[in-house]
XYZ file of C-alpha atoms in Angstrom:
685
model
C 18.336 35.977 1.847
C 20.294 35.030 -1.174
C 24.104 35.083 0.112
C 25.515 35.438 -3.245
C 23.352 38.397 -4.569
C 23.209 40.388 -1.199
C 24.147 44.021 -0.920
C 26.215 45.181 1.577
C 23.366 46.995 3.273
C 21.009 43.932 3.014
C 24.034 41.719 4.255
C 24.621 44.198 7.432
C 20.655 44.126 8.199
C 20.524 40.541 7.904
C 23.949 39.734 9.872
C 22.237 41.809 12.808
C 18.916 39.941 12.492
C 20.959 36.665 12.673
C 23.093 37.719 15.423
C 20.133 38.693 17.567
C 18.268 35.653 16.925
C 20.886 33.353 17.137
C 21.938 34.657 20.703
C 18.412 34.819 21.966
C 18.484 31.059 21.191
C 21.732 30.517 22.663
C 20.397 32.121 25.878
C 17.252 30.361 25.795
C 18.809 26.850 25.199
C 21.862 26.969 27.570
C 20.778 29.039 30.404
C 17.274 29.807 30.776
C 16.194 25.827 29.592
C 13.373 26.905 27.569
C 14.488 26.540 23.823
C 12.674 28.341 21.109
C 14.158 26.434 18.204
C 14.894 22.988 16.930
C 18.850 22.205 16.206
C 18.374 22.054 12.758
C 17.245 25.479 12.512
C 19.900 27.042 14.601
C 22.452 25.094 12.295
C 20.844 26.671 8.991
C 20.559 30.012 10.428
C 24.113 29.645 11.816
C 25.701 28.510 8.194
C 23.838 31.547 6.567
C 25.861 33.929 9.118
C 28.887 32.240 8.596
C 28.586 32.562 4.814
C 27.522 36.135 5.035
C 30.580 36.884 7.362
C 32.912 35.052 4.894
C 31.524 37.051 1.973
C 32.119 40.539 3.945
C 34.709 40.141 6.544
C 34.238 43.972 7.599
C 30.989 42.653 9.170
C 32.845 40.078 11.742
C 32.686 41.434 14.968
C 33.889 39.939 18.423
C 30.390 39.110 19.852
C 29.310 37.142 16.783
C 28.127 33.803 17.455
C 30.442 32.343 15.135
C 33.581 33.546 16.945
C 32.259 32.102 20.546
C 33.206 28.419 21.499
C 30.283 28.104 23.649
C 27.715 29.566 25.914
C 28.111 29.902 29.748
C 26.809 27.204 31.788
C 23.567 27.998 34.180
C 24.204 28.962 37.557
C 21.880 26.242 39.230
C 24.643 23.781 39.927
C 28.498 24.194 40.734
C 30.385 25.227 37.773
C 33.576 22.416 37.191
C 36.503 22.369 34.755
C 36.478 19.562 32.385
C 39.499 17.209 32.579
C 39.780 17.148 28.822
C 37.923 19.789 26.772
C 34.572 18.931 25.183
C 35.057 20.017 21.670
C 32.009 20.269 19.403
C 31.851 18.572 16.038
C 32.198 20.405 12.624
C 28.956 19.729 10.712
C 28.555 18.386 7.163
C 25.223 18.274 5.263
C 25.930 15.836 2.558
C 28.489 13.431 0.911
C 30.325 16.470 -0.866
C 30.696 18.418 2.353
C 32.057 14.833 3.549
C 34.524 14.642 1.050
C 35.448 17.992 1.631
C 36.518 17.170 5.211
C 38.249 14.322 3.861
C 40.346 16.462 1.753
C 41.118 18.586 4.723
C 42.733 16.113 6.796
C 44.340 14.532 4.101
C 46.439 17.757 3.528
C 47.489 17.663 7.108
C 48.605 14.191 6.907
C 49.666 13.497 3.338
C 51.748 10.492 3.609
C 49.144 8.691 5.449
C 48.157 5.567 3.479
C 44.747 3.750 3.594
C 42.686 4.628 6.616
C 39.537 3.164 8.435
C 36.734 5.068 9.922
C 34.095 4.343 12.451
C 30.610 5.567 11.954
C 28.332 5.789 15.053
C 24.613 7.015 14.971
C 24.415 10.986 16.603
C 22.210 10.356 19.366
C 20.120 13.489 19.898
C 20.438 13.634 23.493
C 22.821 15.620 26.105
C 26.591 15.178 26.242
C 27.832 14.058 29.565
C 31.801 13.791 30.826
C 32.039 10.998 33.611
C 34.868 10.600 35.718
C 36.069 7.196 37.527
C 38.790 7.019 39.972
C 39.844 3.599 40.605
C 36.784 2.129 39.047
C 34.272 4.395 41.259
C 31.926 7.162 39.677
C 32.953 10.328 41.132
C 31.780 13.052 39.072
C 29.066 13.345 36.155
C 29.311 16.786 34.312
C 27.348 18.505 31.516
C 29.242 19.920 28.601
C 28.585 23.291 29.287
C 30.741 25.594 27.015
C 33.385 22.659 26.403
C 35.501 24.043 28.918
C 33.318 24.506 32.179
C 30.471 21.996 32.674
C 28.272 21.725 35.533
C 28.665 18.985 38.387
C 25.251 16.965 37.937
C 26.922 13.693 39.816
C 23.639 13.063 41.866
C 21.521 13.379 38.854
C 23.572 10.947 36.784
C 23.795 8.193 39.496
C 19.984 7.949 38.904
C 20.769 6.829 35.183
C 20.783 2.868 35.562
C 22.876 2.920 32.278
C 25.937 4.192 33.666
C 27.773 1.751 35.855
C 28.578 3.194 39.418
C 31.423 0.920 39.522
C 33.379 -0.282 36.320
C 33.567 -3.990 35.748
C 37.214 -4.648 35.834
C 37.321 -8.286 36.255
C 37.530 -8.547 32.473
C 40.638 -7.039 32.184
C 44.079 -7.812 33.137
C 45.690 -6.646 36.438
C 46.250 -2.784 36.548
C 45.738 -2.384 33.091
C 43.449 0.516 33.891
C 44.943 3.835 35.094
C 43.574 5.395 38.432
C 41.612 7.761 36.564
C 39.602 7.864 33.245
C 36.782 10.070 31.826
C 34.206 8.408 29.630
C 32.188 10.680 27.511
C 28.645 9.596 25.965
C 24.943 10.873 25.270
C 22.087 10.810 27.941
C 18.585 10.332 25.936
C 15.188 9.907 26.366
C 13.692 6.947 24.583
C 10.627 7.965 22.443
C 8.313 6.182 24.528
C 9.515 7.704 27.658
C 9.701 10.823 26.236
C 5.674 10.572 25.021
C 4.655 9.263 28.651
C 6.415 12.329 29.942
C 4.852 14.726 27.717
C 1.271 13.162 28.216
C 1.882 13.591 32.071
C 2.843 17.132 31.573
C -0.413 17.883 29.517
C -2.670 16.501 32.152
C -1.236 18.973 35.104
C -1.233 21.734 32.537
C 2.710 21.922 32.470
C 4.212 22.996 29.116
C 5.431 20.072 26.842
C 8.935 19.500 26.022
C 9.318 20.292 22.179
C 11.736 17.213 21.563
C 13.444 14.359 23.141
C 16.674 16.222 23.256
C 15.422 19.395 25.188
C 13.652 17.118 27.529
C 16.673 14.889 28.507
C 18.704 18.287 28.964
C 15.998 19.503 31.141
C 15.619 16.191 33.054
C 19.528 16.438 33.541
C 19.228 19.802 35.072
C 16.467 19.109 37.849
C 17.530 20.039 41.283
C 15.538 17.090 42.834
C 17.284 13.804 41.541
C 14.105 11.877 42.550
C 12.213 13.678 39.237
C 15.453 12.562 37.197
C 15.176 9.000 38.199
C 11.227 8.978 37.572
C 12.260 10.188 33.855
C 14.312 6.945 33.136
C 16.995 8.643 30.895
C 19.209 6.224 28.894
C 23.038 6.463 28.045
C 25.142 5.541 25.487
C 28.812 5.718 26.081
C 31.264 6.674 22.883
C 34.661 7.424 23.589
C 37.085 7.463 26.824
C 40.022 9.583 27.661
C 43.084 9.113 29.938
C 44.107 12.480 31.469
C 47.503 12.858 31.709
C 48.535 9.576 29.954
C 49.781 9.816 26.220
C 50.443 6.142 25.349
C 47.281 4.018 23.845
C 48.072 0.856 25.264
C 44.595 0.303 26.735
C 43.116 1.099 23.427
C 44.639 1.793 20.096
C 41.508 2.696 18.322
C 38.045 3.911 18.220
C 36.416 0.479 17.315
C 38.890 -1.065 20.330
C 37.501 1.694 22.839
C 34.036 0.918 21.888
C 34.885 -2.734 22.751
C 36.552 -1.678 25.708
C 33.557 0.470 27.082
C 31.398 -2.497 26.600
C 33.597 -4.382 28.815
C 33.460 -2.051 31.307
C 29.787 -2.185 31.577
C 28.571 0.778 29.710
C 26.025 0.304 26.677
C 27.403 1.484 23.299
C 24.926 2.213 20.404
C 24.670 -1.218 18.741
C 24.474 0.389 15.178
C 28.226 1.477 15.053
C 30.271 0.191 11.857
C 33.706 -0.056 10.967
C 34.183 1.233 7.421
C 37.301 0.700 5.318
C 36.625 3.288 3.156
C 34.829 6.778 2.528
C 32.342 5.054 0.234
C 31.235 2.503 3.012
C 31.022 5.590 5.206
C 28.344 7.046 2.420
C 26.380 3.734 2.451
C 26.211 3.594 6.080
C 24.681 7.184 6.054
C 22.495 6.761 3.173
C 21.256 3.472 4.807
C 20.194 5.127 8.152
C 18.631 8.002 6.702
C 15.494 6.075 6.602
C 16.253 3.347 8.913
C 16.621 5.967 11.715
C 12.795 6.303 11.773
C 12.480 2.896 13.062
C 14.571 3.307 16.108
C 13.234 3.715 19.769
C 15.184 7.175 20.079
C 16.154 10.195 18.349
C 19.126 10.627 15.678
C 19.594 13.293 13.390
C 23.025 12.319 12.026
C 26.032 10.089 11.876
C 29.381 10.692 13.726
C 32.621 9.833 11.296
C 35.567 9.487 13.080
C 39.195 8.584 11.734
C 39.544 4.995 13.864
C 43.475 5.449 14.737
C 44.247 7.222 17.960
C 47.494 7.876 16.778
C 46.367 9.717 13.513
C 43.777 11.447 15.518
C 46.691 12.939 18.122
C 48.778 13.690 14.873
C 45.820 15.731 13.101
C 44.799 17.469 16.540
C 42.074 20.321 16.781
C 41.265 23.582 15.264
C 40.245 26.230 17.391
C 36.717 24.998 17.674
C 36.699 21.248 16.403
C 38.799 18.074 15.833
C 39.978 17.467 12.517
C 39.815 13.779 12.862
C 35.847 13.414 13.260
C 32.756 14.986 11.652
C 29.067 15.107 12.247
C 27.421 14.122 8.917
C 23.841 15.364 9.319
C 20.676 14.364 7.853
C 18.720 16.808 5.767
C 16.733 19.214 7.817
C 12.934 18.675 8.532
C 12.481 22.123 9.600
C 14.118 25.205 7.925
C 13.663 29.254 8.033
C 12.441 31.061 5.127
C 10.276 34.355 4.086
C 6.808 34.367 3.227
C 6.452 36.219 -0.139
C 2.711 35.820 -0.503
C -0.104 33.859 0.708
C -2.498 31.971 -2.109
C -5.500 29.685 -1.618
C -5.512 26.473 -3.695
C -9.197 24.584 -4.184
C -8.921 20.793 -3.878
C -10.983 17.992 -5.583
C -13.195 17.990 -2.180
C -13.717 21.836 -2.299
C -11.698 22.544 0.447
C -9.940 26.151 0.197
C -6.489 25.528 1.463
C -4.143 28.703 2.146
C -0.667 28.419 0.821
C 2.521 30.096 2.056
C 4.260 31.389 -1.114
C 8.072 31.545 0.439
C 11.517 32.275 -0.878
C 12.971 28.788 -1.922
C 14.895 26.864 0.649
C 16.283 23.335 0.820
C 14.384 21.230 3.410
C 14.848 17.136 3.553
C 17.138 17.036 0.615
C 14.424 19.134 -1.824
C 14.035 22.616 -2.539
C 10.617 24.165 -1.622
C 8.863 27.405 -2.244
C 5.281 26.662 -0.795
C 3.692 25.415 2.431
C 0.462 24.562 3.838
C -1.549 26.953 6.425
C -4.182 24.050 6.324
C -7.087 26.825 7.388
C -8.233 30.080 8.601
C -7.999 28.822 12.310
C -4.424 27.774 11.926
C -3.460 31.122 10.141
C -5.329 32.880 13.250
C -3.396 30.936 15.661
C 0.020 31.300 13.761
C -0.494 35.006 13.441
C 1.377 34.419 10.089
C 1.532 37.639 7.986
C 3.089 38.371 4.321
C 6.822 39.363 4.952
C 7.357 37.086 7.940
C 9.955 34.591 8.352
C 8.788 31.452 9.412
C 9.782 27.980 9.863
C 8.839 25.285 7.878
C 8.695 21.418 8.496
C 8.556 18.568 5.905
C 8.082 15.342 7.650
C 6.759 12.945 5.352
C 4.122 15.317 3.800
C 4.391 16.296 0.043
C 3.787 20.023 0.637
C 5.573 21.041 3.815
C 3.647 23.141 6.579
C 4.703 26.336 8.625
C 4.816 25.421 12.043
C 5.890 28.880 13.773
C 6.629 32.387 12.913
C 9.907 34.118 14.208
C 8.165 37.757 15.172
C 11.448 38.933 16.020
C 12.249 39.220 12.496
C 8.905 40.763 11.558
C 9.130 43.800 9.222
C 7.066 46.630 9.673
C 5.408 46.461 6.451
C 4.122 42.583 6.968
C 0.587 42.259 5.676
C -2.151 40.583 7.285
C -4.398 37.839 5.445
C -7.981 37.159 5.324
C -9.689 33.727 4.218
C -11.755 35.117 0.828
C -15.526 34.702 1.493
C -16.016 33.728 -2.739
C -14.157 30.691 -4.189
C -10.792 31.928 -6.262
C -11.646 29.543 -9.037
C -15.658 29.899 -9.756
C -16.533 32.903 -7.499
C -19.248 31.163 -5.772
C -19.690 31.843 -2.276
C -17.776 29.545 0.246
C -19.149 27.893 3.430
C -17.509 26.732 6.847
C -19.994 24.006 8.448
C -20.526 24.478 12.012
C -17.708 22.424 14.079
C -15.543 22.077 10.786
C -12.292 24.066 10.239
C -12.236 23.789 6.704
C -13.849 26.346 4.095
C -15.413 24.955 1.265
C -16.612 25.490 -2.156
C -19.761 23.781 -2.595
C -20.113 24.233 -6.409
C -19.807 20.925 -7.840
C -19.118 22.795 -11.252
C -16.440 24.375 -9.858
C -13.352 23.700 -12.488
C -11.209 23.269 -9.519
C -13.097 20.335 -8.062
C -13.403 18.728 -11.413
C -9.691 18.934 -12.342
C -8.862 17.321 -8.500
C -11.193 14.666 -9.207
C -9.803 13.786 -12.542
C -6.015 14.035 -11.267
C -7.031 11.634 -8.285
C -8.792 8.947 -10.963
C -6.004 8.832 -13.062
C -3.219 8.743 -10.281
C -1.277 5.657 -9.681
C -2.872 4.278 -6.586
C -6.229 4.595 -8.477
C -6.948 3.932 -12.210
C -3.257 4.770 -13.010
C -3.842 6.089 -16.424
C -0.203 6.844 -17.445
C 0.226 9.964 -19.784
C -2.726 11.861 -18.471
C -0.837 14.335 -15.999
C -1.624 17.381 -14.468
C -1.122 20.029 -17.104
C -3.362 17.607 -19.568
C -6.188 17.381 -16.853
C -6.138 21.203 -16.420
C -6.289 21.635 -20.317
C -9.218 19.297 -20.945
C -11.346 20.882 -18.131
C -10.435 24.535 -19.657
C -11.286 23.991 -22.883
C -14.230 22.046 -21.882
C -13.578 18.734 -23.425
C -14.629 16.736 -20.103
C -17.153 17.711 -17.570
C -16.863 14.803 -15.520
C -14.904 11.785 -14.546
C -16.843 9.636 -16.910
C -16.036 11.986 -19.761
C -12.359 10.660 -19.788
C -13.525 7.229 -21.512
C -15.280 9.592 -24.451
C -11.932 10.593 -25.451
C -10.694 10.093 -28.940
C -7.515 10.350 -30.797
C -9.345 12.939 -32.786
C -10.244 15.171 -29.765
C -6.756 14.677 -28.095
C -5.160 15.898 -31.115
C -6.977 19.226 -31.245
C -5.084 19.889 -27.823
C -2.084 21.873 -27.426
C 1.270 19.591 -27.882
C -0.726 16.568 -28.517
C 0.749 14.521 -31.551
C -1.209 11.524 -33.032
C 1.243 9.101 -31.356
C 1.120 10.343 -27.944
C -3.128 10.547 -28.253
C -2.822 7.039 -29.517
C -1.266 5.822 -26.516
C -3.175 7.867 -24.212
C -6.631 6.414 -25.574
C -4.798 2.962 -24.939
C -4.196 3.794 -21.567
C -7.598 4.826 -20.734
C -8.947 1.434 -22.094
C -6.496 -0.430 -20.094
C -7.622 1.324 -16.954
C -10.972 -0.420 -17.549
C -9.724 -3.686 -16.479
C -8.651 -2.069 -12.574
C -10.157 -4.111 -9.965
C -13.152 -2.799 -7.973
C -11.025 -1.696 -5.008
C -9.182 0.595 -6.990
C -12.548 2.185 -8.695
C -13.631 2.883 -5.382
C -10.613 4.607 -4.113
C -10.643 6.604 -7.614
C -14.052 7.983 -6.627
C -12.499 10.374 -4.190
C -15.021 9.340 -1.451
C -13.878 11.506 1.438
C -11.683 9.593 4.076
C -11.480 6.481 1.798
C -7.862 5.786 1.337
C -6.514 2.986 -0.896
C -6.400 0.487 2.107
C -9.757 1.428 3.278
C -11.097 0.797 -0.303
C -9.372 -2.571 -0.227
C -11.166 -3.336 3.070
C -14.622 -2.419 1.814
C -14.316 -4.086 -1.505
C -13.588 -7.271 0.414
C -16.708 -7.050 2.518
C -18.923 -5.606 -0.414
C -17.857 -7.317 -3.640
C -20.094 -5.204 -5.696
C -20.805 -1.499 -5.840
C -24.666 -2.736 -5.516
C -23.918 -4.015 -2.023
C -21.931 -1.000 -0.875
C -24.359 1.251 -1.994
C -27.546 -0.518 -0.737
C -25.469 -0.921 2.856
C -26.398 1.076 5.769
C -24.108 2.995 7.660
C -23.867 0.395 10.227
C -23.343 -2.257 8.114
C -20.287 -0.353 6.957
C -19.077 0.126 10.082
C -18.966 -3.917 11.104
C -15.918 -3.808 8.756
C -12.853 -4.453 10.333
C -10.776 -1.021 10.294
C -13.623 1.056 9.155
C -14.863 3.640 11.743
C -18.103 5.605 12.266
C -16.761 8.827 10.160
C -15.555 6.793 7.003
C -18.980 4.779 7.190
C -20.831 7.834 7.292
C -18.916 9.438 4.568
C -19.508 6.569 2.367
C -23.214 5.865 3.258
C -23.639 9.513 2.600
C -21.873 9.655 -1.005
C -23.666 6.904 -2.549
C -27.053 8.550 -1.760
C -26.238 11.767 -3.732
C -27.930 11.585 -6.999
C -25.060 13.036 -9.252
C -22.804 10.197 -7.852
C -25.544 7.280 -8.828
C -25.399 9.032 -12.163
C -21.382 8.713 -12.304
C -21.594 5.046 -11.141
C -23.877 4.498 -14.020
C -22.000 6.085 -16.640
C -18.479 4.374 -15.337
C -20.326 0.965 -15.432
C -21.575 1.669 -19.025
C -18.013 2.384 -20.066
C -16.798 -0.909 -18.992
C -14.980 -0.123 -15.466
C -14.924 -2.753 -12.932
C -17.635 -2.583 -10.408
C -17.465 -6.397 -8.700
C -14.543 -8.219 -7.239
C -13.344 -11.893 -7.281
C -12.642 -11.861 -3.467
C -16.071 -13.179 -2.151
C -15.842 -15.977 -5.125
C -13.680 -18.172 -2.835
C -16.356 -18.354 -0.376
C -14.373 -16.998 2.382
C -15.603 -13.938 4.089
C -12.973 -11.201 5.685
C -13.798 -12.023 9.036
C -12.892 -15.708 8.194
C -9.600 -15.049 6.584
C -6.468 -16.521 8.207
C -4.803 -13.088 8.962
C -8.172 -11.187 9.993
C -7.115 -8.478 12.613
C -3.338 -9.090 12.314
C -0.864 -6.484 11.650
C 2.549 -7.369 9.845
C 5.662 -5.807 9.103
C 8.188 -6.905 6.530
C 12.015 -6.311 6.952
C 15.077 -7.262 4.878
C 15.425 -9.004 1.407
C 13.124 -12.331 1.195
C 14.543 -15.144 -0.343
C 11.861 -15.508 -3.049
C 8.924 -13.293 -2.734
C 9.475 -9.305 -3.585
C 8.003 -7.105 -0.501
C 5.156 -6.290 -2.720
C 4.083 -9.686 -3.317
C 4.566 -10.623 0.328
C 2.109 -7.695 1.146
C -0.563 -8.950 -1.225
C -0.387 -12.413 -0.104
C -0.955 -11.109 3.647
C -3.895 -8.590 2.412
C -5.502 -11.185 0.488
C -5.572 -13.389 3.593
C -7.368 -10.179 5.717
C -3.808 -9.017 7.371
C -2.851 -5.540 7.289
C 0.752 -4.421 6.337
C 2.488 -1.392 7.798
C 5.983 0.127 7.525
C 7.132 0.295 11.253
C 7.147 -1.926 14.163
C 5.084 -1.176 17.200
C 3.301 -2.605 20.109
C 0.378 -3.159 17.718
C 2.490 -5.202 15.360
C 1.645 -9.016 15.391
C 3.939 -10.519 13.040
C 7.467 -9.347 11.579
C 8.397 -11.344 8.551
C 12.481 -11.335 8.301
C 14.481 -11.597 5.269
C 18.319 -11.020 4.828
C 20.022 -7.780 6.024
C 17.165 -6.844 8.851
C 17.630 -3.457 9.990
C 16.512 -1.840 13.219
C 13.215 -2.959 12.757
C 14.300 -6.718 14.040
C 15.696 -4.888 16.933
C 12.669 -3.055 17.796
C 10.612 -6.455 17.387
C 12.981 -8.261 19.209
C 12.578 -5.432 22.353
C 8.658 -5.479 22.451
C 8.585 -9.392 21.795
C 7.183 -9.626 18.510
C 6.783 -12.747 16.800
C 9.218 -13.254 13.860
C 8.329 -15.254 10.646
C 10.743 -16.146 7.963
C 9.299 -16.483 4.554
C 8.946 -20.015 4.673
C 7.130 -19.992 8.157
C 5.011 -17.028 6.302
C 3.969 -19.361 3.381
C 3.230 -22.358 5.939
C 0.636 -20.354 7.757
C -0.958 -19.425 4.620
C -1.410 -22.855 3.568
C -2.380 -24.186 6.897
């Protein structure tokens, strides 16, 4: 709902819907241990409710989730009162909101000079409060509602990264009070989380939605042996000394982290001391992408004022500390409403249903449509026009709908049925046995032709600059082109006859088309749009088959011998070259001057005998002389494969300056590291 334009009646209805959903989510998460939505989704719905209540104060009610500090803990464990309340953190979702927080605390302390900030990754786990008396762990408690938690000491004792006895030998005598409380986050490493879900799946148990839910569920197991088997980990992030006001032990958050390490705790190794808000912003932006390479989940950055004295001066609001904020990354899941369901026809003829939605901010961009994949997925989701849905954007260009919030389904929601005929050419569609995809099989379908040409001219294929989607559609709709090969018959005169096409632009486009004839055989193969053949597979195939004739004449078994090419890809390639229309296309493109032969085999070295054949590389940091693309090309020419993330399958990590978490992970997994010089030496050997 557009909060700004909402009428009082609409706002009242939406507020009631949001309260019911948020209260149900809180009950499921905190009491029943059965979460129904992701944290990012909860945050977004919560903020929408806040905005509506701010706009219409008369709608605020005592039972609203915005008026509640926390939820009641579950009753399976003994409830205990925290020595110091565990306040939640206020959320910010971008740098502008971080600056607004800065302005708020500055108004509370206008005479404070330059300050330092401590940035720590916000670990996606479960908060714990650990009490130590005379250096011995005496209690471990969950956060609960921030005031009352649950005593889970027996379970906490199973976490090996939590010391049962503090290391006091490195401290001066009597420097630590009799009682201290350590705060931190229990979490499940991604590998462990994956193993747990695989085991649960094998025995028919429901899998955990994410590592955070798994960690919370594990901590609340009544049998501590189950907790021990699941191998929880722990990062400490602060300590409190109840009843003691001075800060002689640690004067700053940075010193507190150092002290925690001395006492025997793990602290997150990626924390940073930042002298300015600009440095905080750089830290936040850096980890926006690098966090994807971490062995655990993180959904943001916690920013704290470093000085404990300033923290004490600023104090707390009713809900949050004024001196800290959680700067979260853009949500990869968000709620919105389905306004219609349309069907798109792709270059392979696949009919893909798309949800047309009320625009929503997702992973930093505004989206208004999401893929529904196919008829089976629509049936599985039971999605209808008018539904409120959760959409996800996890690296995909077009987001996908992951579930329907049926609690908010309106009475007039409309069901959707896949069409029996192509919405573009009206030909009957086909769904082959064993396939989920419905296809238009009319090779003359304008939608298929448009998709084929758009793929051909794309950056990773023939890279014909200036030939965008609108121009391609115009060329097909006006009957100027009927095949990819017709692109090479375009002249300035033909182009100038089109709408919004001047002579200079037409001339540049003709030049770009001519230049595309120099693109290598691997790009031409990729541009042909053969099913399952991406740019990497195209390179592998052209290394093995340096001419189009060799590839066209190869058997499926021959194609399968290429490292990295499986049965499905080999079958698709073999079938494609045995279709007469495709043979005609190849002939026409050869006559136009396209490259259908490569230079790889001219060296006399086959792919199987290249130095890096079968080896996987990852590159991190800034290399001294080579650009990353140059290093990648050298590795690929030697038969190696370059990926973006470190895993057990990685053979080498090429390390430059300012290497990030990929280096840490490589060290943990025992992956061999190479400098640029060592890489070049291996290539020369």
